[in-house]
Amino acid sequence: MEDNQLQQLLGQHLRKYRQDTSLTIEKLAERLDMSANHLGRIERGESDTTYSTYAKLAVILDLPCKFHEEMKQLYKDSQA
């Protein structure tokens, strides 16, 4: 799996969790102290994110441990 494919999957999942919490992209971006445009690029898989932003997203969106395990498994499977 290419990095951009992993970015796209991460972004799609983050968008789903954001929508499930009824946060607009603007409100989430404000809480992350970033532009809505940049957050949109992350959600579309066009931009990578830093670990600190990912950690903030995990807290704000209350990402379950299952999410992290699924992303790790996707990466592991792509390396096999």
mmCIF file of C-alpha atoms in Angstrom, residues 18-79:
data_model
loop_
_atom_site.group_PDB
_atom_site.id
_atom_site.type_symbol
_atom_site.label_atom_id
_atom_site.label_comp_id
_atom_site.label_asym_id
_atom_site.label_seq_id
_atom_site.Cartn_x
_atom_site.Cartn_y
_atom_site.Cartn_z
ATOM 1 C CA ARG A 18 -16.233 13.709 12.401
ATOM 2 C CA GLN A 19 -19.629 13.401 10.774
ATOM 3 C CA ASP A 20 -20.743 10.848 13.383
ATOM 4 C CA THR A 21 -19.997 13.425 16.102
ATOM 5 C CA SER A 22 -21.952 16.077 14.150
ATOM 6 C CA LEU A 23 -18.937 18.377 13.975
ATOM 7 C CA THR A 24 -18.596 20.544 10.921
ATOM 8 C CA ILE A 25 -15.218 20.669 9.287
ATOM 9 C CA GLU A 26 -14.993 24.322 10.353
ATOM 10 C CA LYS A 27 -15.692 23.551 14.029
ATOM 11 C CA LEU A 28 -13.222 20.680 14.128
ATOM 12 C CA ALA A 29 -10.565 22.745 12.372
ATOM 13 C CA GLU A 30 -11.099 25.521 14.920
ATOM 14 C CA ARG A 31 -10.611 23.061 17.791
ATOM 15 C CA LEU A 32 -7.446 21.779 16.098
ATOM 16 C CA ASP A 33 -6.205 25.335 15.502
ATOM 17 C CA MET A 34 -5.855 24.770 11.754
ATOM 18 C CA SER A 35 -7.644 25.953 8.660
ATOM 19 C CA ALA A 36 -10.703 24.139 7.415
ATOM 20 C CA ASN A 37 -8.954 23.903 4.027
ATOM 21 C CA HIS A 38 -6.034 22.017 5.547
ATOM 22 C CA LEU A 39 -8.348 19.671 7.456
ATOM 23 C CA GLY A 40 -10.257 19.068 4.228
ATOM 24 C CA ARG A 41 -7.006 18.072 2.507
ATOM 25 C CA ILE A 42 -6.307 15.604 5.335
ATOM 26 C CA GLU A 43 -9.807 14.134 5.024
ATOM 27 C CA ARG A 44 -9.373 13.767 1.250
ATOM 28 C CA GLY A 45 -5.989 12.112 1.702
ATOM 29 C CA GLU A 46 -4.208 14.926 -0.109
ATOM 30 C CA SER A 47 -2.155 15.911 2.930
ATOM 31 C CA ASP A 48 -0.501 13.911 5.659
ATOM 32 C CA THR A 49 -0.943 14.804 9.298
ATOM 33 C CA THR A 50 1.465 15.112 12.177
ATOM 34 C CA TYR A 51 1.348 12.832 15.164
ATOM 35 C CA SER A 52 0.306 15.719 17.423
ATOM 36 C CA THR A 53 -2.657 16.520 15.158
ATOM 37 C CA TYR A 54 -3.561 12.832 15.016
ATOM 38 C CA ALA A 55 -3.464 12.667 18.827
ATOM 39 C CA LYS A 56 -5.742 15.717 19.060
ATOM 40 C CA LEU A 57 -8.124 14.143 16.537
ATOM 41 C CA ALA A 58 -8.200 10.946 18.587
ATOM 42 C CA VAL A 59 -9.243 12.887 21.683
ATOM 43 C CA ILE A 60 -11.715 15.271 20.032
ATOM 44 C CA LEU A 61 -13.384 12.560 17.925
ATOM 45 C CA ASP A 62 -13.077 9.957 20.700
ATOM 46 C CA LEU A 63 -11.561 7.475 18.272
ATOM 47 C CA PRO A 64 -11.920 3.931 19.603
ATOM 48 C CA CYS A 65 -8.891 1.681 20.048
ATOM 49 C CA LYS A 66 -10.401 -0.439 17.282
ATOM 50 C CA PHE A 67 -9.712 2.415 14.846
ATOM 51 C CA HIS A 68 -5.997 2.404 15.632
ATOM 52 C CA GLU A 69 -5.818 -1.374 15.363
ATOM 53 C CA GLU A 70 -7.586 -1.343 11.993
ATOM 54 C CA MET A 71 -5.180 1.254 10.618
ATOM 55 C CA LYS A 72 -2.194 -0.724 11.919
ATOM 56 C CA GLN A 73 -3.554 -3.916 10.350
ATOM 57 C CA LEU A 74 -4.082 -2.200 6.990
ATOM 58 C CA TYR A 75 -0.465 -1.103 7.034
ATOM 59 C CA LYS A 76 0.803 -4.546 8.118
ATOM 60 C CA ASP A 77 -1.233 -6.261 5.405
ATOM 61 C CA SER A 78 0.199 -3.927 2.807
ATOM 62 C CA GLN A 79 3.739 -4.858 3.843
#
